[in-house]
Amino acid sequence: MAARWSGGVRCVIFVFSVFTSCQSLMSGAETKQRKLSTELNPGLSTAPPGGDLLHVRAVGDNDTLHFLFCSLGAPTLLLVHTNSSSSTVKVNWPLFLARNTSDSLMVEPESNILYSTAVVFSRLFEYDDVNDTADPTSDLFPPYELRNFTWSRLNQSDPIPLLCGSPTNFTNGSLCLQLSFFDSEGRDQFWPRLKHTADSSQLGVWLDGVLPRAAHSRFLLELQAVGGAYPWSRLEVHQSIDDEYTPSIFKVSRWISSANGSSDVLGFVQWKPVAYRQPHPALEDATPCRHSDPRAQNGEATAASSGLIQGFFSQPDVFGVNVSFGLAGEPFYNSTKFLSWTVLVGVGSPPVDSFSPLVVTIMAVGLGAPVLLLLLGGLWVCIRKSAADSTTAYEPIN
Ligand SMILES: *[C@@H]1O[C@H](CO)[C@@H](O)[C@H](O)[C@H]1NC(C)=O
Ligand SMILES: *[C@@H]1O[C@H](CO)[C@@H](O)[C@H](O)[C@H]1NC(C)=O
Ligand SMILES: *[C@@H]1O[C@H](CO)[C@@H](O)[C@H](O)[C@H]1NC(C)=O
Ligand SMILES: *[C@@H]1O[C@H](CO)[C@@H](O)[C@H](O)[C@H]1NC(C)=O
Ligand SMILES: *[C@@H]1O[C@H](CO)[C@@H](O)[C@H](O)[C@H]1NC(C)=O
Ligand SMILES: *[C@@H]1O[C@H](CO)[C@@H](O)[C@H](O)[C@H]1NC(C)=O
Ligand SMILES: *[C@@H]1O[C@H](CO)[C@@H](O)[C@H](O)[C@H]1NC(C)=O
Ligand SMILES: *[C@@H]1O[C@H](CO)[C@@H](O)[C@H](O)[C@H]1NC(C)=O
Ligand SMILES: *[C@@H]1O[C@H](CO)[C@@H](O)[C@H](O)[C@H]1NC(C)=O
Ligand SMILES: *[C@@H]1O[C@H](CO)[C@@H](O)[C@H](O)[C@H]1NC(C)=O
Ligand SMILES: *[C@@H]1O[C@H](CO)[C@@H](O)[C@H](O)[C@H]1NC(C)=O
C-alpha cells in the first residue's frame, strides 16, 4: 500500500515538473523584454496648470511602446506603438495647454507609428436602486464628469503612479486610478490577479469614501476608446474553467480594436468581471460586474473632455462602454463605501490564461488515479488468478 501511494505521489510530482518545465520553456521562448523609463511633463521644468502628463517609454529590441497618461481633463491613457527603438514624444506645451488644436503632442518620426489608441475614463454614473433590481438605466443621478474633477499631481518617482480626484461634492471621498507598467510578462499579486505582458499597462480604479446620494446607490463607470481604422466595436466574454487566480470568477471580458471583418487584434481592454468592496478583499467582498455593448460616441465631445485626445488625434472615432458594479441582491455601495476594479490596456493580442500547474496536476491526478487503480487492480487480479491457477494446477499432484 505504502509503495503504491509513494508511486502515485512520485507520478504527480513528475507530471507537475514536466508541465512546469514545458510551460517555462514555452513562455521563455516568447517572453518579450522592454526597458522602461519615465518622465513627467516632458520638456517642462515646472508643473503645468490644470494637470500632468506622464510619459513611460517602453523600448523593445526593434520597437517602442509609448504610454502617455494625462490628467488634463478626463484621465486618459494613450498608447503609441512604433517600429523603431528611437522614436520620441514631442509636446508643444502652449498649444497642448490651450486644448484647442490637434498635433500639439506628436510621436516622431510619424512614419514609424504602427498603431495608436487611447482610453478615456469619462464619466461616473450613480443610480438609486430602491427596488434592488440593479437596472442601471432607472433613477440616475446627474453624472459625475471626470473632466471636471480636481486631480492630484502625479509623482514621477512613484513606481506605480497614483491619480486621485474628486468633484467638490465627494467631500472626503475620491476616485483614484493607479497605473502599473511592465518590462515583461507576469501576473499581479493582488486579486483579480490579471495576467499581463510587456505590451500592456494595468489600471486599478477605486471609489473610496464617496458619500452616496441615496441609501441604495450603485455605480457605473463609462470608458471611451479611440479607434479610427480599427474601431473598438467588439466586446466578447470568454469563459474559463480555471478560477485559481480569481476565485469564483470564470469569465474574462475582452474589448478589442480590429479592422472591420478582420480577426487581427490591434488593441485590447481586458478585465475580469469582478469588483471588490474592500481594499484588502476576502472572497465575500467580491461583487460581479456587467458591461454594456460598445456604442459609437461623439468624437468631438471626447476630444473636448480630454487634453490628450485633443492634442494627439484629429477627428477621433470613439466607442464607449459602461461597466456597472453589483447585481440585484448584492450589497449597496454604502455597505462599505468602497469599490475597486482592475483593467488591462494594451496593444496586440490580449494575454490568455493558460491552465495553471496546480490545475493541470489536479486534472492529472483526477484522470490518472482511476487509470492507475484499474491497472493495479488488473495486475492484482492477474496475480491472484495465476496464484489460484498454480495452486489448483499443482494441488492434485501434492
Ligand atoms: C524584431 O527583432 C526580433 C529579434 O530581435 C526579430 O525576430 C523580429 O522579426 C523583429 N521584428 C521586426 C518587425 O523587425
Ligand atoms: C486656441 O486658444 C487660444 C487661447 O485660448 C487662442 O488664442 C487661439 O486662437 C485658439 N486657436 C484656435 C485654433 O482656436
Ligand atoms: C517602419 O514602418 C514604416 C511604415 O510602415 C516603414 O516605412 C519603415 O521602413 C519601418 N521601419 C523599420 C525600422 O522597420
Ligand atoms: C419600485 O417598485 C415600486 C412598486 O413595485 C414601483 O412603483 C416603482 O416604480 C419601482 N421603482 C423603480 C425605480 O423601478
Ligand atoms: C463640466 O465642465 C464643463 C466645461 O467646463 C461644463 O460645461 C459642464 O457643465 C460641467 N459639468 C458638470 C456636471 O459640472
Ligand atoms: C514621490 O514618490 C516617492 C516614492 O514613492 C516618495 O518618496 C516621495 O515622497 C513622493 N513625493 C511627493 C511629492 O509625494
Ligand atoms: C453638488 O452640490 C451642489 C450644491 O452643493 C448641487 O447643486 C449639485 O447638484 C451637486 N452635484 C452633484 C453631482 O451631486
Ligand atoms: C470627513 O472626514 C472627517 C474626519 O476624517 C469626518 O469627521 C467627517 O465626518 C467626514 N465627512 C463625511 C461626510 O464623511
Ligand atoms: C466598418 O463597418 C461598418 C458597418 O458594418 C461601417 O459603418 C464602418 O464604416 C466600417 N468601418 C471601416 C473603418 O471600414
Ligand atoms: C452609460 O450609461 C448612461 C446612463 O444610462 C448613458 O447615459 C450613457 O450613454 C452610457 N454610455 C455608453 C457608452 O453606453
Ligand atoms: C445604508 O443606508 C441605509 C439607509 O440610509 C441605512 O439604513 C444603512 O444602515 C446604511 N448602511 C451602512 C453600512 O451605512
Coordinates of C-alpha atoms and ligand atoms in Angstrom, one line a residue:
M1 CA 0.0 0.0 0.0
A2 CA 2.7 2.4 1.0
A3 CA 4.7 1.7 -2.1
R4 CA 1.6 2.3 -4.2
W5 CA 1.0 5.7 -2.7
S6 CA 4.5 6.9 -2.9
G7 CA 4.5 5.8 -6.6
G8 CA 1.4 7.9 -7.1
V9 CA 2.9 10.9 -5.4
R10 CA 6.0 10.5 -7.4
C11 CA 3.9 10.3 -10.6
V12 CA 2.1 13.6 -9.6
I13 CA 5.4 15.3 -8.9
F14 CA 6.7 14.1 -12.3
V15 CA 3.6 15.3 -14.2
F16 CA 3.9 18.6 -12.3
S17 CA 7.6 19.1 -13.0
V18 CA 7.2 18.1 -16.7
F19 CA 4.4 20.6 -17.1
T20 CA 6.1 23.5 -15.3
S21 CA 9.3 23.0 -17.3
C22 CA 7.2 22.8 -20.6
Q23 CA 5.5 26.0 -19.5
S24 CA 8.7 27.9 -18.7
L25 CA 10.2 26.6 -22.0
M26 CA 7.2 27.8 -23.9
S27 CA 6.9 31.2 -22.2
G28 CA 10.7 31.6 -22.2
A29 CA 10.8 31.3 -26.0
E30 CA 8.4 34.2 -26.5
T31 CA 8.9 36.4 -23.4
K32 CA 9.4 40.0 -24.6
Q33 CA 11.6 42.3 -22.6
R34 CA 11.2 46.1 -22.5
K35 CA 13.3 48.8 -20.9
L36 CA 11.1 51.3 -19.1
S37 CA 11.9 54.9 -18.5
T38 CA 9.5 57.6 -17.1
E39 CA 9.4 61.3 -17.4
L40 CA 6.8 63.7 -16.1
N41 CA 5.7 66.6 -18.2
P42 CA 8.4 66.1 -20.9
G43 CA 10.2 69.3 -21.8
L44 CA 8.8 71.3 -18.9
S45 CA 10.7 72.3 -15.8
T46 CA 7.7 73.3 -13.8
A47 CA 4.3 71.6 -13.3
P48 CA 1.8 72.9 -15.9
P49 CA -1.5 74.3 -14.6
G50 CA -4.5 72.0 -14.7
G51 CA -2.9 68.6 -14.8
D52 CA 0.1 66.4 -15.5
L53 CA 1.4 64.4 -18.4
L54 CA 3.3 61.2 -17.6
H55 CA 5.3 59.6 -20.3
V56 CA 6.5 56.0 -20.0
R57 CA 8.8 54.8 -22.7
A58 CA 8.9 51.0 -23.1
V59 CA 11.7 50.2 -25.5
G60 CA 12.0 46.7 -27.1
D61 CA 14.5 45.2 -29.5
N62 CA 13.2 46.9 -32.5
D63 CA 10.1 48.7 -31.4
T64 CA 8.9 51.2 -28.8
L65 CA 5.6 51.4 -26.9
H66 CA 4.9 54.9 -25.6
F67 CA 2.4 55.1 -22.7
L68 CA 1.1 58.6 -22.0
F69 CA -1.2 59.3 -19.1
C70 CA -2.7 62.7 -18.6
S71 CA -4.9 64.4 -16.1
L72 CA -5.7 67.4 -18.1
G73 CA -9.4 66.9 -18.2
A74 CA -10.8 63.4 -18.0
P75 CA -8.0 60.9 -17.2
T76 CA -6.7 59.4 -20.4
L77 CA -4.2 56.7 -21.3
L78 CA -2.7 56.9 -24.8
L79 CA -0.7 54.1 -26.3
V80 CA 1.5 54.6 -29.4
H81 CA 3.4 51.7 -30.8
T82 CA 6.3 52.4 -33.2
N83 CA 8.5 50.1 -35.2
S84 CA 11.7 51.9 -34.1
S85 CA 13.6 51.9 -30.8
S86 CA 14.4 55.6 -31.0
S87 CA 11.0 57.2 -31.5
T88 CA 10.4 60.3 -29.3
V89 CA 7.4 62.3 -27.9
K90 CA 7.3 66.0 -28.6
V91 CA 4.9 68.3 -26.8
N92 CA 4.2 71.9 -27.9
W93 CA 3.2 73.0 -24.4
P94 CA 1.5 76.3 -25.1
L95 CA -0.7 74.6 -27.7
F96 CA -1.2 71.5 -25.7
L97 CA -2.5 73.5 -22.7
A98 CA -4.7 75.7 -24.8
R99 CA -6.6 72.5 -25.7
N100 CA -8.0 73.6 -29.0
T101 CA -5.6 72.1 -31.6
S102 CA -4.5 68.6 -32.6
D103 CA -0.9 67.9 -33.3
S104 CA 0.3 69.6 -30.1
L105 CA 1.6 66.2 -29.0
M106 CA 3.4 64.1 -31.5
V107 CA 5.3 60.9 -31.7
E108 CA 8.2 61.2 -34.1
P109 CA 9.1 60.1 -36.7
E110 CA 5.4 59.8 -37.5
S111 CA 6.1 57.3 -40.3
N112 CA 7.2 54.8 -37.7
I113 CA 3.8 54.7 -35.9
L114 CA 2.3 51.2 -36.3
Y115 CA -0.8 51.8 -34.1
S116 CA -2.2 54.3 -31.7
T117 CA -5.2 54.2 -29.4
A118 CA -6.4 55.8 -26.2
V119 CA -8.8 55.0 -23.4
V120 CA -10.6 57.8 -21.6
F121 CA -12.3 57.5 -18.2
S122 CA -15.1 59.8 -19.0
R123 CA -18.0 59.6 -16.5
L124 CA -19.2 58.0 -13.3
F125 CA -22.9 57.3 -13.0
E126 CA -24.8 56.8 -9.8
Y127 CA -28.3 55.4 -9.6
D128 CA -30.8 54.8 -6.8
D129 CA -31.6 51.1 -6.9
V130 CA -34.6 51.3 -4.5
N131 CA -36.1 48.0 -5.7
D132 CA -32.8 46.2 -5.8
T133 CA -33.1 45.3 -9.5
A134 CA -29.6 46.6 -10.4
D135 CA -31.1 48.2 -13.5
P136 CA -28.6 51.0 -14.3
T137 CA -31.0 52.9 -16.6
S138 CA -33.5 54.0 -13.9
D139 CA -33.3 56.7 -11.3
L140 CA -30.0 58.0 -12.4
F141 CA -28.5 61.0 -10.6
P142 CA -26.7 63.6 -12.6
P143 CA -23.4 62.0 -13.7
Y144 CA -20.0 62.9 -12.3
E145 CA -18.0 64.3 -15.3
L146 CA -14.4 63.2 -14.6
R147 CA -13.1 66.1 -16.7
N148 CA -14.4 68.4 -14.1
F149 CA -12.7 66.7 -11.2
T150 CA -9.8 68.3 -9.3
W151 CA -7.0 65.8 -9.7
S152 CA -3.9 65.3 -7.5
R153 CA -0.5 65.8 -9.0
L154 CA 1.4 62.8 -10.4
N155 CA 4.7 61.9 -8.8
Q156 CA 7.5 60.9 -11.2
S157 CA 9.4 58.9 -8.6
D158 CA 6.4 56.8 -7.8
P159 CA 6.9 53.3 -9.4
I160 CA 3.1 52.8 -9.6
P161 CA 1.8 56.3 -10.3
L162 CA -1.4 57.3 -8.5
L163 CA -4.0 59.8 -9.5
C164 CA -6.9 60.7 -7.2
G165 CA -9.6 63.3 -7.7
S166 CA -13.0 64.4 -6.6
P167 CA -15.6 66.9 -7.5
T168 CA -16.2 69.2 -4.6
N169 CA -19.3 67.1 -3.6
F170 CA -17.4 64.0 -2.8
T171 CA -16.3 65.8 0.4
N172 CA -13.9 63.2 1.9
G173 CA -14.1 60.6 -0.8
S174 CA -12.2 60.2 -4.0
L175 CA -11.9 58.3 -7.3
C176 CA -8.4 57.0 -7.8
L177 CA -6.5 55.5 -10.7
Q178 CA -3.3 53.6 -10.3
L179 CA -1.1 52.6 -13.2
S180 CA 1.4 49.7 -13.5
F181 CA 3.8 49.2 -16.4
F182 CA 5.7 46.1 -17.1
D183 CA 9.1 45.2 -18.6
S184 CA 8.0 41.5 -19.2
E185 CA 5.2 39.1 -18.8
G186 CA 3.8 38.3 -15.4
R187 CA 0.8 38.3 -13.1
D188 CA -0.4 40.8 -10.5
Q189 CA -0.1 39.7 -6.9
F190 CA -3.5 41.1 -5.9
W191 CA -6.9 39.9 -6.9
P192 CA -8.1 39.7 -9.6
R193 CA -4.5 38.7 -10.4
L194 CA -4.7 39.7 -14.0
K195 CA -2.0 38.3 -16.3
H196 CA -0.1 41.0 -18.2
T197 CA 2.5 41.3 -20.9
A198 CA 5.2 43.8 -21.7
D199 CA 2.8 45.3 -24.2
S200 CA 0.2 46.3 -21.7
S201 CA -0.5 48.5 -18.7
Q202 CA -2.7 47.7 -15.8
L203 CA -5.1 50.3 -14.3
G204 CA -6.6 49.9 -10.8
V205 CA -9.7 52.1 -10.4
W206 CA -11.3 52.6 -7.0
L207 CA -14.0 54.7 -5.4
D208 CA -13.2 55.3 -1.8
G209 CA -15.4 57.0 0.8
V210 CA -17.6 58.7 -1.6
L211 CA -20.9 59.9 0.1
P212 CA -23.6 58.1 -1.9
R213 CA -26.6 60.3 -2.9
A214 CA -29.1 57.5 -1.9
A215 CA -29.1 54.7 0.6
H216 CA -29.4 52.2 -2.3
S217 CA -26.8 53.7 -4.6
R218 CA -24.9 51.7 -7.2
F219 CA -22.3 53.0 -9.6
L220 CA -21.3 52.6 -13.3
L221 CA -18.1 53.8 -14.9
E222 CA -18.1 54.9 -18.6
L223 CA -15.0 54.2 -20.6
Q224 CA -14.3 55.5 -24.1
A225 CA -11.7 54.3 -26.6
V226 CA -10.4 55.9 -29.7
G227 CA -10.1 53.7 -32.8
G228 CA -10.2 55.1 -36.3
A229 CA -9.4 52.4 -38.9
Y230 CA -9.6 49.9 -36.0
P231 CA -12.9 50.5 -34.3
W232 CA -13.5 49.4 -30.7
S233 CA -16.7 47.8 -31.7
R234 CA -16.3 44.3 -30.3
L235 CA -16.7 43.2 -26.7
E236 CA -16.5 39.5 -26.1
V237 CA -16.9 37.5 -23.0
H238 CA -14.7 34.4 -22.8
Q239 CA -15.3 31.5 -20.4
S240 CA -12.6 29.9 -18.4
I241 CA -12.9 26.9 -16.2
D242 CA -9.9 27.9 -14.2
D243 CA -10.6 30.3 -11.3
E244 CA -7.5 29.7 -9.3
Y245 CA -6.2 33.3 -9.7
T246 CA -9.6 35.0 -9.4
P247 CA -11.7 32.8 -7.1
S248 CA -15.3 32.3 -8.2
I249 CA -14.9 34.2 -11.5
F250 CA -15.0 32.0 -14.6
K251 CA -15.1 34.7 -17.2
V252 CA -12.9 37.4 -18.8
S253 CA -14.3 40.4 -20.8
R254 CA -12.3 41.5 -23.8
W255 CA -13.0 44.7 -25.6
I256 CA -10.9 44.8 -28.8
S257 CA -9.9 47.1 -31.6
S258 CA -9.7 45.5 -35.0
A259 CA -10.2 46.3 -38.7
N260 CA -13.7 45.6 -40.0
G261 CA -14.1 41.9 -40.7
S262 CA -10.5 41.0 -39.7
S263 CA -9.6 38.7 -36.8
D264 CA -6.3 40.6 -36.2
V265 CA -6.5 42.4 -32.8
L266 CA -4.6 45.7 -32.7
G267 CA -5.5 46.8 -29.2
F268 CA -7.4 45.5 -26.2
V269 CA -9.0 46.5 -22.9
Q270 CA -9.4 43.3 -20.8
W271 CA -10.9 42.7 -17.3
K272 CA -12.3 40.0 -15.1
P273 CA -16.0 40.9 -14.4
V274 CA -15.5 41.4 -10.7
A275 CA -15.1 44.4 -8.3
Y276 CA -14.2 44.3 -4.7
R277 CA -15.9 46.1 -1.8
Q278 CA -12.8 46.2 0.4
P279 CA -9.2 47.4 -0.2
H280 CA -7.9 44.0 1.1
P281 CA -10.7 41.8 0.0
A282 CA -11.9 38.4 1.2
L283 CA -13.9 36.2 -1.1
E284 CA -17.2 37.6 0.2
D285 CA -16.2 41.1 -0.8
A286 CA -16.3 40.3 -4.5
T287 CA -19.2 41.7 -6.5
P288 CA -19.9 40.9 -10.1
C289 CA -19.7 43.5 -12.9
R290 CA -21.6 43.8 -16.1
H291 CA -21.0 45.8 -19.2
S292 CA -23.0 47.4 -22.0
D293 CA -22.4 46.9 -25.7
P294 CA -19.9 49.2 -27.3
R295 CA -21.6 52.3 -28.6
A296 CA -20.3 55.0 -31.1
Q297 CA -19.7 58.3 -29.3
N298 CA -19.3 61.8 -30.3
G299 CA -15.6 62.2 -31.0
E300 CA -15.6 66.0 -30.7
A301 CA -17.1 65.8 -27.2
T302 CA -14.4 63.2 -26.2
A303 CA -11.7 65.5 -27.6
A304 CA -13.2 68.4 -25.6
S305 CA -13.2 66.4 -22.4
S306 CA -9.6 65.1 -22.6
G307 CA -6.5 67.3 -23.3
L308 CA -4.6 64.2 -24.5
I309 CA -7.2 63.2 -27.1
Q310 CA -7.4 66.8 -28.3
G311 CA -3.7 67.1 -28.6
F312 CA -2.9 63.9 -30.4
F313 CA -5.9 62.9 -32.5
S314 CA -7.7 64.9 -35.2
Q315 CA -11.3 63.8 -35.6
P316 CA -11.2 60.7 -33.3
D317 CA -13.6 57.9 -33.9
V318 CA -14.8 56.9 -30.4
F319 CA -16.7 53.9 -28.9
G320 CA -17.9 53.8 -25.3
V321 CA -18.8 51.1 -22.8
N322 CA -20.4 51.3 -19.4
V323 CA -19.2 48.9 -16.7
S324 CA -21.7 48.5 -13.8
F325 CA -20.8 47.2 -10.4
G326 CA -23.1 44.9 -8.5
L327 CA -26.1 42.7 -9.3
A328 CA -29.6 42.5 -7.8
G329 CA -29.3 41.2 -4.3
E330 CA -25.7 42.3 -3.8
P331 CA -24.9 44.8 -1.0
F332 CA -25.2 48.5 -2.0
Y333 CA -22.3 51.0 -2.1
N334 CA -22.9 52.3 1.3
S335 CA -22.3 48.9 2.9
T336 CA -18.5 49.6 2.7
K337 CA -18.3 52.9 0.8
F338 CA -15.5 51.3 -1.3
L339 CA -15.3 49.7 -4.7
S340 CA -12.3 48.7 -6.7
W341 CA -11.9 47.4 -10.3
T342 CA -8.9 46.4 -12.4
V343 CA -8.4 46.6 -16.1
L344 CA -5.5 45.8 -18.5
V345 CA -5.0 48.0 -21.6
G346 CA -2.5 47.0 -24.3
V347 CA -1.6 46.6 -27.9
G348 CA -1.7 43.3 -29.9
S349 CA -3.5 40.2 -28.7
P350 CA -4.6 40.2 -25.1
P351 CA -2.9 37.7 -22.8
V352 CA -4.8 34.5 -22.4
D353 CA -4.9 32.5 -19.1
S354 CA -3.5 29.0 -19.5
F355 CA -4.2 26.3 -17.1
S356 CA -2.1 26.8 -14.0
P357 CA 0.3 23.9 -13.0
L358 CA -1.9 23.3 -9.9
V359 CA -5.0 22.8 -12.0
V360 CA -3.1 20.5 -14.5
T361 CA -1.8 18.5 -11.6
I362 CA -5.3 18.1 -10.1
M363 CA -6.6 17.0 -13.5
A364 CA -3.7 14.6 -14.0
V365 CA -4.5 13.1 -10.6
G366 CA -8.2 13.1 -11.2
L367 CA -7.8 11.3 -14.6
G368 CA -4.6 9.4 -13.8
A369 CA -5.6 7.9 -10.4
P370 CA -8.5 5.8 -11.7
V371 CA -6.4 4.5 -14.6
L372 CA -3.6 3.7 -12.1
L373 CA -6.1 1.9 -9.9
L374 CA -7.5 0.0 -12.8
L375 CA -4.0 -1.1 -13.8
L376 CA -3.1 -2.1 -10.3
G377 CA -6.4 -3.8 -9.9
G378 CA -5.9 -5.7 -13.1
L379 CA -2.4 -6.7 -12.0
W380 CA -3.7 -7.9 -8.7
V381 CA -6.4 -10.0 -10.3
C382 CA -3.8 -11.5 -12.7
I383 CA -1.5 -12.3 -9.8
R384 CA -4.4 -13.8 -7.7
K385 CA -5.6 -15.7 -10.8
S386 CA -2.2 -17.1 -11.7
A387 CA -1.6 -17.9 -8.0
A388 CA -5.0 -19.7 -7.9
D389 CA -4.2 -21.4 -11.2
S390 CA -0.9 -22.6 -9.9
T391 CA -2.5 -23.9 -6.6
T392 CA -5.3 -25.6 -8.5
A393 CA -2.8 -27.0 -11.0
Y394 CA -0.4 -28.4 -8.5
E395 CA -2.6 -29.4 -5.6
P396 CA -3.8 -32.7 -7.0
I397 CA -0.2 -33.8 -7.6
N398 CA 0.6 -33.0 -3.9
Ligands
LIG1 C1 12.5 42.3 -34.1 O1 13.6 41.7 -33.7 C2 13.5 40.3 -33.5 C3 14.8 39.7 -32.9 O2 15.3 40.6 -32.0 C4 13.1 39.6 -34.8 O3 12.8 38.3 -34.5 C5 11.8 40.3 -35.3 O4 11.5 39.7 -36.6 C6 12.0 41.8 -35.4 N1 10.7 42.4 -35.8 C7 10.6 43.2 -36.8 C8 9.3 43.8 -37.0 O5 11.6 43.6 -37.4
LIG2 C1 -6.8 78.4 -29.1 O1 -7.0 79.2 -27.9 C2 -6.1 80.3 -27.8 C3 -6.3 81.0 -26.4 O2 -7.1 80.1 -25.6 C4 -6.4 81.3 -28.9 O3 -5.5 82.3 -28.8 C5 -6.2 80.6 -30.2 O4 -6.6 81.4 -31.3 C6 -7.1 79.3 -30.3 N1 -6.8 78.6 -31.5 C7 -7.7 78.1 -32.3 C8 -7.2 77.3 -33.5 O5 -8.9 78.1 -32.0
LIG3 C1 8.5 51.2 -40.0 O1 7.3 51.3 -40.7 C2 7.3 52.2 -41.8 C3 5.9 52.3 -42.4 O2 5.2 51.1 -42.1 C4 8.3 51.7 -42.8 O3 8.4 52.7 -43.9 C5 9.7 51.7 -42.1 O4 10.7 51.2 -43.0 C6 9.6 50.8 -40.9 N1 10.9 50.9 -40.2 C7 11.5 49.9 -39.7 C8 12.8 50.1 -39.0 O5 11.1 48.7 -39.8
LIG4 C1 -40.1 50.2 -7.4 O1 -41.3 49.4 -7.1 C2 -42.5 50.1 -7.0 C3 -43.5 49.2 -6.6 O2 -43.5 48.0 -7.3 C4 -42.7 50.8 -8.3 O3 -43.9 51.6 -8.1 C5 -41.6 51.7 -8.6 O4 -41.8 52.3 -9.9 C6 -40.3 50.9 -8.7 N1 -39.2 51.8 -8.9 C7 -38.3 51.6 -9.9 C8 -37.2 52.7 -9.9 O5 -38.4 50.7 -10.6
LIG5 C1 -18.1 70.2 -16.6 O1 -17.3 71.2 -17.2 C2 -17.8 71.7 -18.4 C3 -16.8 72.7 -19.1 O2 -16.2 73.4 -18.1 C4 -19.2 72.3 -18.2 O3 -19.7 72.7 -19.4 C5 -20.1 71.2 -17.6 O4 -21.4 71.8 -17.3 C6 -19.5 70.7 -16.4 N1 -20.3 69.6 -15.9 C7 -20.7 69.4 -14.7 C8 -21.5 68.2 -14.4 O5 -20.4 70.2 -13.8
LIG6 C1 7.0 60.7 -4.7 O1 7.2 59.3 -4.5 C2 8.4 58.9 -3.8 C3 8.5 57.4 -3.9 O2 7.3 56.8 -3.7 C4 8.2 59.5 -2.4 O3 9.4 59.1 -1.7 C5 8.1 61.0 -2.4 O4 7.9 61.5 -1.1 C6 6.9 61.4 -3.3 N1 6.9 62.8 -3.5 C7 5.8 63.5 -3.3 C8 5.9 65.0 -3.5 O5 4.7 63.0 -3.0
LIG7 C1 -23.1 69.3 -5.9 O1 -23.5 70.1 -4.8 C2 -24.3 71.2 -5.3 C3 -24.7 72.0 -4.1 O2 -23.8 71.9 -3.1 C4 -25.5 70.7 -6.0 O3 -26.3 71.7 -6.6 C5 -25.1 69.8 -7.2 O4 -26.2 69.2 -7.8 C6 -24.2 68.7 -6.6 N1 -23.7 67.9 -7.7 C7 -23.8 66.6 -7.8 C8 -23.3 65.9 -9.0 O5 -24.3 66.0 -6.9
LIG8 C1 -14.8 63.6 6.6 O1 -13.7 63.3 7.5 C2 -13.8 63.8 8.8 C3 -12.5 63.4 9.5 O2 -11.9 62.4 8.9 C4 -15.0 63.3 9.5 O3 -15.1 63.9 10.8 C5 -16.2 63.7 8.7 O4 -17.4 63.1 9.3 C6 -16.1 63.1 7.3 N1 -17.3 63.6 6.5 C7 -18.0 62.8 5.8 C8 -19.1 63.5 5.0 O5 -17.8 61.6 5.7
LIG9 C1 -17.0 49.0 -40.6 O1 -18.3 48.5 -40.9 C2 -19.4 49.3 -40.5 C3 -20.6 48.6 -40.9 O2 -20.5 47.3 -40.7 C4 -19.2 50.7 -41.3 O3 -20.3 51.5 -40.9 C5 -17.9 51.3 -40.9 O4 -17.7 52.5 -41.7 C6 -16.8 50.3 -41.3 N1 -15.5 51.0 -40.8 C7 -14.4 50.9 -41.5 C8 -13.2 51.6 -40.9 O5 -14.3 50.3 -42.6
LIG10 C1 -23.7 54.7 -19.9 O1 -24.9 54.8 -19.2 C2 -25.5 56.1 -19.1 C3 -26.7 56.0 -18.2 O2 -27.6 55.0 -18.6 C4 -25.9 56.6 -20.5 O3 -26.4 57.9 -20.4 C5 -24.6 56.6 -21.4 O4 -24.9 56.9 -22.7 C6 -24.0 55.2 -21.4 N1 -22.8 55.2 -22.1 C7 -22.5 54.3 -23.0 C8 -21.1 54.4 -23.7 O5 -23.2 53.4 -23.3
LIG11 C1 -27.1 52.4 4.1 O1 -28.1 53.3 4.0 C2 -29.3 52.8 4.7 C3 -30.4 53.9 4.5 O2 -30.0 55.1 4.9 C4 -29.1 52.6 6.1 O3 -30.2 52.0 6.7 C5 -27.9 51.6 6.2 O4 -27.6 51.5 7.6 C6 -26.7 52.1 5.5 N1 -25.7 51.2 5.6 C7 -24.5 51.5 6.1 C8 -23.5 50.4 6.1 O5 -24.2 52.6 6.4

